[in-house]
Amino acid sequence: MFCQKDRTKELEGLDGKRQRMMQQLGLYLRRQADGVGRYLWEQTMQLLIGWVPTLLGVGLRGVLYRTMLNMRGWAAIERNVRLRFANHIQLGAGAYVDEGVYIHACPPGGVTIGERTIVMHGAILHVYNFRDLPNAGIEIGSDSLVGEYSVIRGQGGVKLGNRVYTSPMTQLIAVNHVFDDPQRPFVEQGITAQGIVVEDDVWLGAAAIVTDGVRIGQGAVVAAGAVVTQDVPAHTVVGGVPARVLREIRPGDAAMRSTRGPIYF
């Protein structure tokens, strides 16, 4: 009698473990692709040709990756680029994605990379929208550059204009944790996600950090290592922690070029 009860408990325990494993597997798949079929297709394509080096690999991916992501014209994808939710990725003509880049393009906004824009080695473009945030997504305009090991988190939406350059190891984080209640862990207090906008012709220096809710005006320059927590006026230079305006960029400043040595174009 006791053996039968023990056996029943053991079976119930196994059923519970199996159910939890299936739930975890389902959660994993929901965070990788739109469905099991999409997941298998995208992973198979990357397994077969994602590792192929040289121009041969670039050419193969330029043709075959069209079956899983959206290309407007020809775009170059180097080897070992990791793609998730690939059907929500859009590459403009002439876009270039370097080795080791990770693009996680959760809907609704996904990830859009404009014409002739370059995403350099080790950069991470991660929407990570598992709370159904309405404005989640990353949009990068044309002729822009995302520097090596830069991180863009797009839960609240990140929009970069045309000719925006982010230097190596910059971070644009369009999400923030709430931590107002000292009696509760911050992970139980929710998040805010207001979004980040970077207008045309902005240069972000190396290791600059842009926090959620910030708008950087056209033609602004953010110094290396700055932490931007407030809006940046157009045509200004900002720096420091937190960042503040250091000077304005005026038409007459072009006369200062003679003190900087030769300029190359």
mmCIF file of C-alpha atoms in Angstrom:
data_model
loop_
_atom_site.group_PDB
_atom_site.id
_atom_site.type_symbol
_atom_site.label_atom_id
_atom_site.label_comp_id
_atom_site.label_asym_id
_atom_site.label_seq_id
_atom_site.Cartn_x
_atom_site.Cartn_y
_atom_site.Cartn_z
ATOM 1 C CA MET A 1 0.000 0.000 0.000
ATOM 2 C CA PHE A 2 2.756 2.412 0.953
ATOM 3 C CA CYS A 3 4.730 1.447 -2.162
ATOM 4 C CA GLN A 4 1.731 2.303 -4.336
ATOM 5 C CA LYS A 5 1.358 5.718 -2.667
ATOM 6 C CA ASP A 6 5.054 6.409 -3.065
ATOM 7 C CA ARG A 7 4.849 5.414 -6.723
ATOM 8 C CA THR A 8 1.882 7.739 -7.245
ATOM 9 C CA LYS A 9 3.746 10.638 -5.632
ATOM 10 C CA GLU A 10 6.801 9.889 -7.745
ATOM 11 C CA LEU A 11 4.716 9.943 -10.933
ATOM 12 C CA GLU A 12 3.046 13.201 -9.905
ATOM 13 C CA GLY A 13 6.464 14.679 -9.221
ATOM 14 C CA LEU A 14 7.713 13.616 -12.652
ATOM 15 C CA ASP A 15 4.610 15.066 -14.305
ATOM 16 C CA GLY A 16 5.191 18.335 -12.478
ATOM 17 C CA LYS A 17 8.839 18.465 -13.593
ATOM 18 C CA ARG A 18 7.893 17.637 -17.163
ATOM 19 C CA GLN A 19 5.260 20.367 -17.166
ATOM 20 C CA ARG A 20 7.728 22.935 -15.809
ATOM 21 C CA MET A 21 10.286 21.918 -18.423
ATOM 22 C CA MET A 22 7.722 22.341 -21.198
ATOM 23 C CA GLN A 23 6.765 25.753 -19.837
ATOM 24 C CA GLN A 24 10.421 26.818 -19.775
ATOM 25 C CA LEU A 25 10.931 25.495 -23.294
ATOM 26 C CA GLY A 26 7.878 27.387 -24.508
ATOM 27 C CA LEU A 27 9.125 30.569 -22.821
ATOM 28 C CA TYR A 28 12.531 30.169 -24.461
ATOM 29 C CA LEU A 29 11.020 29.711 -27.916
ATOM 30 C CA ARG A 30 8.695 32.708 -27.498
ATOM 31 C CA ARG A 31 11.765 34.825 -26.775
ATOM 32 C CA GLN A 32 13.624 33.673 -29.895
ATOM 33 C CA ALA A 33 11.128 33.729 -32.771
ATOM 34 C CA ASP A 34 7.490 34.187 -33.756
ATOM 35 C CA GLY A 35 6.846 30.436 -33.568
ATOM 36 C CA VAL A 36 8.434 27.010 -33.614
ATOM 37 C CA GLY A 37 8.503 26.898 -37.419
ATOM 38 C CA ARG A 38 10.184 30.292 -37.661
ATOM 39 C CA TYR A 39 12.668 29.324 -34.962
ATOM 40 C CA LEU A 40 13.663 26.119 -36.743
ATOM 41 C CA TRP A 41 13.989 27.867 -40.100
ATOM 42 C CA GLU A 42 16.057 30.787 -38.797
ATOM 43 C CA GLN A 43 18.342 28.556 -36.739
ATOM 44 C CA THR A 44 18.837 26.141 -39.639
ATOM 45 C CA MET A 45 19.802 28.952 -42.012
ATOM 46 C CA GLN A 46 22.297 30.388 -39.537
ATOM 47 C CA LEU A 47 23.733 26.944 -38.798
ATOM 48 C CA LEU A 48 24.259 26.165 -42.465
ATOM 49 C CA ILE A 49 25.720 29.436 -43.765
ATOM 50 C CA GLY A 50 26.110 31.783 -40.796
ATOM 51 C CA TRP A 51 29.709 30.648 -40.254
ATOM 52 C CA VAL A 52 30.961 30.786 -43.862
ATOM 53 C CA PRO A 53 33.856 33.290 -44.113
ATOM 54 C CA THR A 54 35.071 35.658 -46.850
ATOM 55 C CA LEU A 55 33.120 37.065 -49.766
ATOM 56 C CA LEU A 56 31.631 33.641 -50.396
ATOM 57 C CA GLY A 57 29.808 33.782 -47.071
ATOM 58 C CA VAL A 58 28.756 37.390 -47.578
ATOM 59 C CA GLY A 59 27.336 36.468 -50.976
ATOM 60 C CA LEU A 60 25.498 33.382 -49.706
ATOM 61 C CA ARG A 61 23.924 35.292 -46.851
ATOM 62 C CA GLY A 62 23.073 38.181 -49.157
ATOM 63 C CA VAL A 63 20.970 35.784 -51.217
ATOM 64 C CA LEU A 64 19.651 33.159 -48.782
ATOM 65 C CA TYR A 65 19.016 35.340 -45.720
ATOM 66 C CA ARG A 66 16.337 37.094 -47.756
ATOM 67 C CA THR A 67 14.153 34.111 -46.959
ATOM 68 C CA MET A 68 14.108 35.048 -43.267
ATOM 69 C CA LEU A 69 14.681 38.822 -43.037
ATOM 70 C CA ASN A 70 13.800 41.895 -45.076
ATOM 71 C CA MET A 71 16.450 43.339 -47.401
ATOM 72 C CA ARG A 72 15.837 46.389 -49.523
ATOM 73 C CA GLY A 73 18.541 45.917 -52.109
ATOM 74 C CA TRP A 74 21.873 44.248 -51.381
ATOM 75 C CA ALA A 75 23.280 44.235 -47.858
ATOM 76 C CA ALA A 76 26.428 42.598 -46.455
ATOM 77 C CA ILE A 77 26.301 40.349 -43.384
ATOM 78 C CA GLU A 78 29.597 38.972 -42.120
ATOM 79 C CA ARG A 79 29.946 35.573 -40.429
ATOM 80 C CA ASN A 80 28.856 34.771 -36.864
ATOM 81 C CA VAL A 81 26.104 37.397 -36.768
ATOM 82 C CA ARG A 82 23.409 36.237 -34.354
ATOM 83 C CA LEU A 83 19.833 37.028 -35.407
ATOM 84 C CA ARG A 84 16.611 36.537 -33.449
ATOM 85 C CA PHE A 85 13.077 37.381 -34.686
ATOM 86 C CA ALA A 86 14.765 37.746 -38.080
ATOM 87 C CA ASN A 87 11.495 38.447 -39.897
ATOM 88 C CA HIS A 88 11.307 41.717 -37.928
ATOM 89 C CA ILE A 89 14.750 42.862 -39.147
ATOM 90 C CA GLN A 90 14.949 45.237 -42.114
ATOM 91 C CA LEU A 91 18.218 46.123 -43.848
ATOM 92 C CA GLY A 92 18.487 48.978 -46.300
ATOM 93 C CA ALA A 93 20.516 48.830 -49.497
ATOM 94 C CA GLY A 94 24.246 48.926 -48.821
ATOM 95 C CA ALA A 95 23.914 48.222 -45.085
ATOM 96 C CA TYR A 96 26.829 46.356 -43.509
ATOM 97 C CA VAL A 97 26.667 44.131 -40.413
ATOM 98 C CA ASP A 98 30.075 43.130 -39.067
ATOM 99 C CA GLU A 99 31.168 39.900 -37.365
ATOM 100 C CA GLY A 100 29.857 39.126 -33.896
ATOM 101 C CA VAL A 101 26.858 41.473 -34.031
ATOM 102 C CA TYR A 102 23.727 40.401 -32.114
ATOM 103 C CA ILE A 103 20.320 41.634 -33.315
ATOM 104 C CA HIS A 104 17.255 40.658 -31.289
ATOM 105 C CA ALA A 105 14.282 42.200 -33.067
ATOM 106 C CA CYS A 106 11.195 41.616 -30.938
ATOM 107 C CA PRO A 107 7.963 43.009 -32.387
ATOM 108 C CA PRO A 108 6.162 45.290 -32.791
ATOM 109 C CA GLY A 109 8.901 47.632 -34.009
ATOM 110 C CA GLY A 110 11.697 45.170 -34.647
ATOM 111 C CA VAL A 111 15.012 46.550 -35.915
ATOM 112 C CA THR A 112 15.445 48.723 -39.009
ATOM 113 C CA ILE A 113 18.927 49.575 -40.303
ATOM 114 C CA GLY A 114 18.999 52.236 -42.991
ATOM 115 C CA GLU A 115 20.810 52.445 -46.303
ATOM 116 C CA ARG A 116 24.609 52.386 -46.161
ATOM 117 C CA THR A 117 24.586 52.183 -42.370
ATOM 118 C CA ILE A 118 27.385 50.190 -40.731
ATOM 119 C CA VAL A 119 27.012 48.118 -37.564
ATOM 120 C CA MET A 120 30.478 47.291 -36.280
ATOM 121 C CA HIS A 121 31.942 44.231 -34.594
ATOM 122 C CA GLY A 122 30.368 43.081 -31.343
ATOM 123 C CA ALA A 123 27.509 45.603 -31.303
ATOM 124 C CA ILE A 124 24.219 44.565 -29.681
ATOM 125 C CA LEU A 125 20.830 45.791 -30.921
ATOM 126 C CA HIS A 126 18.315 44.305 -28.525
ATOM 127 C CA VAL A 127 14.619 45.203 -28.402
ATOM 128 C CA TYR A 128 13.802 42.659 -25.657
ATOM 129 C CA ASN A 129 10.072 43.390 -25.574
ATOM 130 C CA PHE A 130 8.381 40.714 -23.488
ATOM 131 C CA ARG A 131 5.932 43.051 -21.720
ATOM 132 C CA ASP A 132 4.026 44.095 -24.870
ATOM 133 C CA LEU A 133 5.440 47.615 -24.759
ATOM 134 C CA PRO A 134 3.750 49.585 -27.573
ATOM 135 C CA ASN A 135 6.744 51.622 -28.794
ATOM 136 C CA ALA A 136 9.458 48.977 -28.589
ATOM 137 C CA GLY A 137 11.856 48.901 -31.528
ATOM 138 C CA ILE A 138 15.116 50.239 -32.937
ATOM 139 C CA GLU A 139 15.257 52.410 -36.049
ATOM 140 C CA ILE A 140 18.543 53.653 -37.494
ATOM 141 C CA GLY A 141 18.631 56.041 -40.434
ATOM 142 C CA SER A 142 20.919 56.083 -43.446
ATOM 143 C CA ASP A 143 24.702 56.629 -43.571
ATOM 144 C CA SER A 144 25.018 56.037 -39.825
ATOM 145 C CA LEU A 145 27.515 53.987 -37.845
ATOM 146 C CA VAL A 146 27.113 51.906 -34.690
ATOM 147 C CA GLY A 147 30.550 51.529 -33.131
ATOM 148 C CA GLU A 148 32.270 48.406 -31.856
ATOM 149 C CA TYR A 149 30.658 46.835 -28.775
ATOM 150 C CA SER A 150 27.955 49.477 -28.588
ATOM 151 C CA VAL A 151 24.663 48.486 -26.946
ATOM 152 C CA ILE A 152 21.218 49.744 -27.986
ATOM 153 C CA ARG A 153 18.266 48.550 -25.896
ATOM 154 C CA GLY A 154 14.961 49.418 -27.511
ATOM 155 C CA GLN A 155 12.168 48.580 -25.058
ATOM 156 C CA GLY A 156 10.863 52.148 -25.149
ATOM 157 C CA GLY A 157 11.876 52.707 -28.747
ATOM 158 C CA VAL A 158 15.185 54.084 -30.032
ATOM 159 C CA LYS A 159 15.298 56.248 -33.158
ATOM 160 C CA LEU A 160 18.611 57.346 -34.652
ATOM 161 C CA GLY A 161 18.542 59.776 -37.544
ATOM 162 C CA ASN A 162 20.741 59.997 -40.611
ATOM 163 C CA ARG A 163 24.516 60.310 -40.292
ATOM 164 C CA VAL A 164 24.528 59.450 -36.597
ATOM 165 C CA TYR A 165 27.827 58.004 -35.357
ATOM 166 C CA THR A 166 28.138 56.108 -32.101
ATOM 167 C CA SER A 167 31.746 55.498 -31.118
ATOM 168 C CA PRO A 168 32.932 52.207 -29.568
ATOM 169 C CA MET A 169 31.222 51.015 -26.373
ATOM 170 C CA THR A 170 28.435 53.591 -26.347
ATOM 171 C CA GLN A 171 25.122 52.646 -24.733
ATOM 172 C CA LEU A 172 21.603 53.839 -25.508
ATOM 173 C CA ILE A 173 19.252 52.260 -22.975
ATOM 174 C CA ALA A 174 15.559 53.024 -23.547
ATOM 175 C CA VAL A 175 14.318 51.392 -20.351
ATOM 176 C CA ASN A 176 14.578 52.066 -16.625
ATOM 177 C CA HIS A 177 13.767 50.147 -13.461
ATOM 178 C CA VAL A 178 11.444 51.552 -10.799
ATOM 179 C CA PHE A 179 13.001 51.369 -7.328
ATOM 180 C CA ASP A 180 10.945 53.818 -5.228
ATOM 181 C CA ASP A 181 9.724 51.318 -2.625
ATOM 182 C CA PRO A 182 12.491 50.245 -0.217
ATOM 183 C CA GLN A 183 10.297 47.431 1.087
ATOM 184 C CA ARG A 184 10.161 45.606 -2.255
ATOM 185 C CA PRO A 185 12.841 44.252 -4.607
ATOM 186 C CA PHE A 186 13.272 46.494 -7.621
ATOM 187 C CA VAL A 187 12.508 43.555 -9.934
ATOM 188 C CA GLU A 188 8.945 43.564 -8.569
ATOM 189 C CA GLN A 189 8.356 47.308 -9.077
ATOM 190 C CA GLY A 190 8.124 47.373 -12.846
ATOM 191 C CA ILE A 191 9.896 49.425 -15.492
ATOM 192 C CA THR A 192 9.481 52.648 -17.437
ATOM 193 C CA ALA A 193 10.220 52.913 -21.142
ATOM 194 C CA GLN A 194 9.913 56.426 -22.588
ATOM 195 C CA GLY A 195 12.225 56.041 -25.561
ATOM 196 C CA ILE A 196 15.312 57.783 -26.961
ATOM 197 C CA VAL A 197 15.556 60.000 -30.048
ATOM 198 C CA VAL A 198 18.858 61.024 -31.642
ATOM 199 C CA GLU A 199 18.384 63.508 -34.466
ATOM 200 C CA ASP A 200 20.473 63.800 -37.644
ATOM 201 C CA ASP A 201 24.232 64.461 -37.658
ATOM 202 C CA VAL A 202 24.942 63.586 -34.029
ATOM 203 C CA TRP A 203 28.285 62.186 -32.850
ATOM 204 C CA LEU A 204 28.389 60.174 -29.624
ATOM 205 C CA GLY A 205 31.895 59.808 -28.174
ATOM 206 C CA ALA A 206 33.379 56.546 -26.945
ATOM 207 C CA ALA A 207 31.658 54.958 -23.920
ATOM 208 C CA ALA A 208 28.973 57.664 -23.775
ATOM 209 C CA ILE A 209 25.718 56.546 -22.139
ATOM 210 C CA VAL A 210 22.285 57.875 -23.099
ATOM 211 C CA THR A 211 19.503 57.075 -20.629
ATOM 212 C CA ASP A 212 15.787 56.601 -21.211
ATOM 213 C CA GLY A 213 13.600 59.582 -22.079
ATOM 214 C CA VAL A 214 16.355 61.667 -23.710
ATOM 215 C CA ARG A 215 16.266 63.532 -27.028
ATOM 216 C CA ILE A 216 19.544 64.675 -28.594
ATOM 217 C CA GLY A 217 19.164 67.551 -31.023
ATOM 218 C CA GLN A 218 20.530 67.783 -34.542
ATOM 219 C CA GLY A 219 24.263 68.313 -34.926
ATOM 220 C CA ALA A 220 25.065 67.802 -31.236
ATOM 221 C CA VAL A 221 28.276 66.191 -29.994
ATOM 222 C CA VAL A 222 28.410 64.075 -26.828
ATOM 223 C CA ALA A 223 31.873 63.799 -25.285
ATOM 224 C CA ALA A 224 33.487 60.462 -24.509
ATOM 225 C CA GLY A 225 32.370 58.963 -21.209
ATOM 226 C CA ALA A 226 29.432 61.344 -20.744
ATOM 227 C CA VAL A 227 26.204 60.170 -19.113
ATOM 228 C CA VAL A 228 23.275 61.929 -20.777
ATOM 229 C CA THR A 229 20.210 62.129 -18.517
ATOM 230 C CA GLN A 230 18.472 65.199 -20.011
ATOM 231 C CA ASP A 231 17.661 66.500 -23.483
ATOM 232 C CA VAL A 232 20.591 67.908 -25.454
ATOM 233 C CA PRO A 233 20.007 71.100 -27.476
ATOM 234 C CA ALA A 234 20.872 71.059 -31.162
ATOM 235 C CA HIS A 235 24.392 72.092 -32.166
ATOM 236 C CA THR A 236 25.909 71.894 -28.711
ATOM 237 C CA VAL A 237 28.769 69.946 -27.176
ATOM 238 C CA VAL A 238 27.932 68.191 -23.909
ATOM 239 C CA GLY A 239 30.098 66.219 -21.510
ATOM 240 C CA GLY A 240 30.476 65.042 -17.939
ATOM 241 C CA VAL A 241 28.497 62.949 -15.451
ATOM 242 C CA PRO A 242 25.726 63.922 -15.664
ATOM 243 C CA ALA A 243 26.261 65.608 -19.020
ATOM 244 C CA ARG A 244 25.973 69.387 -19.268
ATOM 245 C CA VAL A 245 26.433 71.860 -22.110
ATOM 246 C CA LEU A 246 30.099 72.747 -22.592
ATOM 247 C CA ARG A 247 29.705 75.034 -25.581
ATOM 248 C CA GLU A 248 27.593 75.822 -28.614
ATOM 249 C CA ILE A 249 28.647 75.019 -32.170
ATOM 250 C CA ARG A 250 28.376 78.217 -34.227
ATOM 251 C CA PRO A 251 29.089 78.901 -37.919
ATOM 252 C CA GLY A 252 32.119 81.012 -36.990
ATOM 253 C CA ASP A 253 33.732 78.061 -35.239
ATOM 254 C CA ALA A 254 34.993 76.842 -38.605
ATOM 255 C CA ALA A 255 37.820 79.359 -38.199
ATOM 256 C CA MET A 256 39.180 77.198 -35.351
ATOM 257 C CA ARG A 257 40.170 74.489 -37.840
ATOM 258 C CA SER A 258 43.588 76.063 -38.374
ATOM 259 C CA THR A 259 44.546 75.181 -34.782
ATOM 260 C CA ARG A 260 43.722 71.471 -35.130
ATOM 261 C CA GLY A 261 46.224 70.443 -37.766
ATOM 262 C CA PRO A 262 45.353 68.970 -41.152
ATOM 263 C CA ILE A 263 41.788 67.818 -41.823
ATOM 264 C CA TYR A 264 41.061 64.861 -44.071
ATOM 265 C CA PHE A 265 37.832 64.072 -45.947
#
